[in-house]
Short mmCIF file of C-alpha atoms in Angstrom, two decimals:
data_model
loop_
_atom_site.label_atom_id
_atom_site.label_comp_id
_atom_site.label_asym_id
_atom_site.label_seq_id
_atom_site.Cartn_x
_atom_site.Cartn_y
_atom_site.Cartn_z
CA MET A 1 118.38 97.76 -4.61
CA THR A 2 116.50 96.76 -1.54
CA GLN A 3 112.89 98.60 -0.97
CA ILE A 4 111.88 98.46 2.63
CA VAL A 5 107.97 98.22 3.32
CA THR A 6 106.36 98.87 6.51
CA PRO A 7 103.67 96.37 7.61
CA GLU A 8 100.18 98.19 8.08
CA LEU A 9 99.15 98.08 11.51
CA PRO A 10 95.72 97.39 12.15
CA GLU A 11 94.94 100.03 14.92
CA LYS A 12 96.83 102.34 12.73
CA ALA A 13 93.89 103.73 11.10
CA LYS A 14 91.19 103.74 14.14
CA LEU A 15 94.19 105.71 16.44
CA LEU A 16 94.84 108.71 13.51
CA LYS A 17 90.78 108.82 13.38
CA ASN A 18 91.09 109.43 17.21
CA PHE A 19 94.59 111.57 17.12
CA TYR A 20 92.16 113.69 14.44
CA ASN A 21 89.19 113.95 16.31
CA VAL A 22 90.74 114.87 19.61
CA VAL A 23 93.07 117.48 17.73
CA GLY A 24 89.40 119.38 16.52
CA VAL A 25 88.54 119.14 20.36
CA TYR A 26 91.62 121.41 21.41
CA GLY A 27 91.03 123.33 18.14
CA ALA A 28 87.86 124.58 19.71
CA ILE A 29 89.41 124.93 23.40
CA TRP A 30 91.70 126.63 22.11
CA ILE A 31 90.01 129.53 20.30
CA ILE A 32 87.35 129.53 22.57
CA PHE A 33 90.14 130.54 25.39
CA HIS A 34 91.54 132.87 23.22
CA LEU A 35 88.06 134.77 22.24
CA THR A 36 87.07 134.42 26.53
CA SER A 37 90.35 136.63 27.17
CA VAL A 38 89.68 139.07 24.42
CA PHE A 39 86.09 139.66 25.25
CA PHE A 40 86.89 139.87 28.73
CA PHE A 41 90.10 141.80 29.19
CA GLY A 42 88.95 143.80 25.86
CA PHE A 43 85.52 145.12 26.17
CA ILE A 44 84.68 144.25 29.88
CA VAL A 45 87.70 145.36 31.62
CA GLY A 46 88.12 147.79 28.50
CA SER A 47 91.84 147.32 28.24
CA PRO A 48 93.36 145.50 24.77
CA LEU A 49 96.50 146.02 26.48
CA LEU A 50 95.61 143.51 28.46
CA VAL A 51 95.39 141.14 26.07
CA GLY A 52 98.84 141.76 24.78
CA ILE A 53 100.11 141.41 28.34
CA PHE A 54 98.72 138.02 28.57
CA LEU A 55 99.40 136.76 25.32
CA GLY A 56 102.77 138.38 25.53
CA ILE A 57 103.88 136.21 28.73
CA GLY A 58 102.50 133.00 27.40
CA ASN A 59 103.90 132.72 24.06
CA ILE A 60 107.88 134.21 25.67
CA TRP A 61 107.10 131.71 28.29
CA SER A 62 106.28 128.69 25.83
CA MET A 63 109.58 129.64 23.92
CA LEU A 64 111.80 129.23 27.17
CA ILE A 65 110.20 126.04 27.97
CA ASP A 66 110.55 124.46 24.37
CA VAL A 67 113.26 122.60 24.93
CA PRO A 68 113.15 121.09 28.25
CA LEU A 69 109.45 120.26 27.53
CA GLY A 70 110.84 118.81 24.01
CA THR A 71 113.35 116.22 26.13
CA ILE A 72 111.05 115.66 28.64
CA GLN A 73 108.38 114.02 26.43
CA ARG A 74 110.88 111.67 25.18
CA HIS A 75 110.86 109.78 28.19
CA VAL A 76 107.35 110.53 29.11
CA ALA A 77 104.16 109.30 27.34
CA SER A 78 102.05 111.58 25.04
CA LYS A 79 98.44 110.37 27.02
CA THR A 80 100.64 111.47 30.58
CA MET A 81 101.67 115.02 28.69
CA LEU A 82 98.16 115.78 27.21
CA ALA A 83 96.59 114.91 30.44
CA ILE A 84 98.75 116.91 32.76
CA ALA A 85 98.38 119.82 30.00
CA ASN A 86 94.66 119.20 30.41
CA ALA A 87 95.08 119.99 33.79
CA LEU A 88 96.78 122.84 33.71
CA MET A 89 93.76 124.35 31.22
CA VAL A 90 91.13 123.52 33.90
CA VAL A 91 93.55 124.98 36.25
CA ALA A 92 94.21 128.51 33.90
CA ALA A 93 89.92 128.34 33.03
CA ILE A 94 89.34 128.28 36.55
CA ILE A 95 91.71 131.42 37.23
CA PHE A 96 90.05 133.01 34.54
CA LEU A 97 86.96 132.50 36.31
CA TYR A 98 88.14 134.42 39.20
CA LEU A 99 89.15 137.05 37.12
CA VAL A 100 85.98 137.35 35.64
CA ARG A 101 83.91 137.27 39.05
CA THR A 102 86.48 139.76 40.36
CA ALA A 103 85.49 141.83 37.96
CA ASP A 104 81.60 141.43 38.04
CA GLU A 105 82.22 142.52 41.56
CA LEU A 106 83.36 145.10 40.82
CA GLY A 107 80.71 146.17 38.66
CA PHE A 108 82.71 146.45 35.55
CA SER A 109 83.83 150.46 37.12
CA PHE A 110 86.83 150.49 34.95
CA SER A 111 86.74 154.20 33.67
CA GLY A 112 89.78 155.82 32.57
CA GLY A 113 92.29 155.37 29.28
CA ILE A 114 93.80 152.09 28.80
CA ILE A 115 97.20 152.65 30.71
CA GLU A 116 94.89 153.65 33.34
CA ILE A 117 92.06 150.55 33.12
CA THR A 118 95.27 148.25 32.51
CA ARG A 119 97.19 150.05 35.92
CA THR A 120 93.88 149.86 37.50
CA PHE A 121 93.02 146.06 37.15
CA LEU A 122 96.44 145.19 37.87
CA SER A 123 96.84 146.92 41.11
CA THR A 124 93.10 145.19 42.18
CA GLY A 125 93.86 142.68 45.19
CA ILE A 126 95.73 139.79 44.04
CA ASN A 127 95.12 140.25 39.57
CA PHE A 128 98.54 140.74 38.52
CA ILE A 129 99.83 137.72 40.31
CA LEU A 130 96.96 135.25 38.82
CA LEU A 131 97.73 137.38 35.14
CA LEU A 132 101.20 136.06 35.31
CA LEU A 133 100.15 132.75 36.57
CA VAL A 134 97.40 132.04 33.70
CA GLY A 135 99.90 133.64 31.42
CA ILE A 136 102.70 130.80 32.25
CA LEU A 137 100.05 128.05 32.73
CA TYR A 138 98.76 129.14 28.79
CA GLY A 139 101.81 129.20 27.50
CA THR A 140 102.95 125.65 28.88
CA VAL A 141 99.72 123.98 28.03
CA LYS A 142 100.56 125.62 24.34
CA GLU A 143 103.67 123.82 24.35
CA MET A 144 102.63 120.49 25.77
CA TYR A 145 99.65 120.49 22.98
CA ASP A 146 102.24 121.58 19.94
CA ILE A 147 105.02 119.04 21.08
CA THR A 148 102.84 116.29 22.02
CA THR A 149 100.25 116.14 19.36
CA ILE A 150 102.95 116.66 16.56
CA SER A 151 104.97 113.89 17.98
CA TYR A 152 102.22 111.39 18.70
CA LEU A 153 101.69 112.17 14.96
CA LEU A 154 105.14 111.38 13.38
CA ASN A 155 106.04 108.46 15.37
CA HIS A 156 102.43 106.92 14.30
CA SER A 157 103.46 107.87 10.88
CA ASP A 158 105.96 106.87 8.04
CA PRO A 159 107.97 108.87 6.32
CA SER A 160 106.07 109.06 2.83
CA GLU A 161 102.73 109.96 5.04
CA TYR A 162 104.12 112.66 6.66
CA ASP A 163 102.68 115.69 4.31
CA THR A 164 99.09 114.04 4.44
CA ALA A 165 99.40 113.35 8.15
CA LEU A 166 99.63 116.81 8.91
CA SER A 167 97.47 118.29 6.13
CA LYS A 168 94.63 116.14 7.56
CA ASN A 169 96.23 117.59 11.52
CA ASN A 170 95.75 121.37 10.34
CA ILE A 171 91.96 120.57 8.71
CA ALA A 172 91.07 118.54 11.86
CA MET A 173 92.34 122.14 13.80
CA GLY A 174 90.65 124.40 11.53
CA ILE A 175 87.47 122.17 11.92
CA GLY A 176 87.70 122.47 15.41
CA SER A 177 88.23 125.82 15.37
CA VAL A 178 85.27 127.05 13.25
CA THR A 179 83.11 125.25 15.77
CA GLY A 180 84.73 127.08 18.81
CA VAL A 181 84.18 130.40 17.07
CA LEU A 182 80.93 129.86 16.64
CA LEU A 183 80.36 128.02 19.88
CA SER A 184 81.90 131.51 21.53
CA ILE A 185 79.73 133.50 19.47
CA GLY A 186 76.19 132.03 20.40
CA ILE A 187 76.82 132.22 24.51
CA LEU A 188 79.00 135.40 24.19
CA SER A 189 75.76 136.85 22.63
CA LEU A 190 73.74 135.78 24.95
CA ARG A 191 74.64 138.17 27.75
CA THR A 192 77.77 140.19 28.75
CA ASP A 193 78.46 137.71 32.14
CA SER A 194 77.83 135.06 29.22
CA THR A 195 82.34 134.75 30.28
CA GLN A 196 81.19 133.29 33.02
CA LEU A 197 78.59 130.22 31.26
CA ILE A 198 81.63 130.25 28.49
CA LEU A 199 84.49 129.03 30.73
CA PHE A 200 82.22 126.84 32.41
CA VAL A 201 81.69 125.08 28.84
CA LEU A 202 85.85 125.20 28.21
CA ILE A 203 86.46 123.13 31.63
CA PHE A 204 83.68 120.80 30.33
CA LEU A 205 85.17 120.22 27.03
CA ILE A 206 89.03 119.60 28.56
CA ILE A 207 87.13 116.89 30.78
CA CYS A 208 85.45 115.18 27.74
CA VAL A 209 88.89 115.08 26.13
#
């Protein structure tokens, strides 16, 4: 019986180590972005419904573009895909920062029930369009990260190593997420307007990647 032996690539271990480091940073970025959205919409604006609307837009959009992005990813280098995703994430963070500043200028004057607060927020300026845009950007970036990272990992691992590689990927993501939670708690506990600071930290992390 013929046995196929895959040679160990000299750079393989280094590539995967760098990959897991990047995944850890992405884990921190994602959790920071999520906690910031929950803190802003849920506690500052006072409408948990806006959190659901934002995440709902992103998840529905990511499902719609799953197949097209999967096809595009086959013809575009992983670094290019991640660079585009990083750029879109920075744009989303900037839009989010604008929404925070807009709410700050209003003196957080939203009052009433959840439905009333949601209606007031969405009818203020171009908040509705910006929320839709940032939700679409979030969904696009999420799908690009997921498809690109998993594809890169599988392309640089032997089939017999898939289980170990995916486990290490999940561990790296988990460590990054926990780090992001701790960082978020530390910054958000400083003052009520610290969402602006944490968004700048988020942008800094993305640029560092």
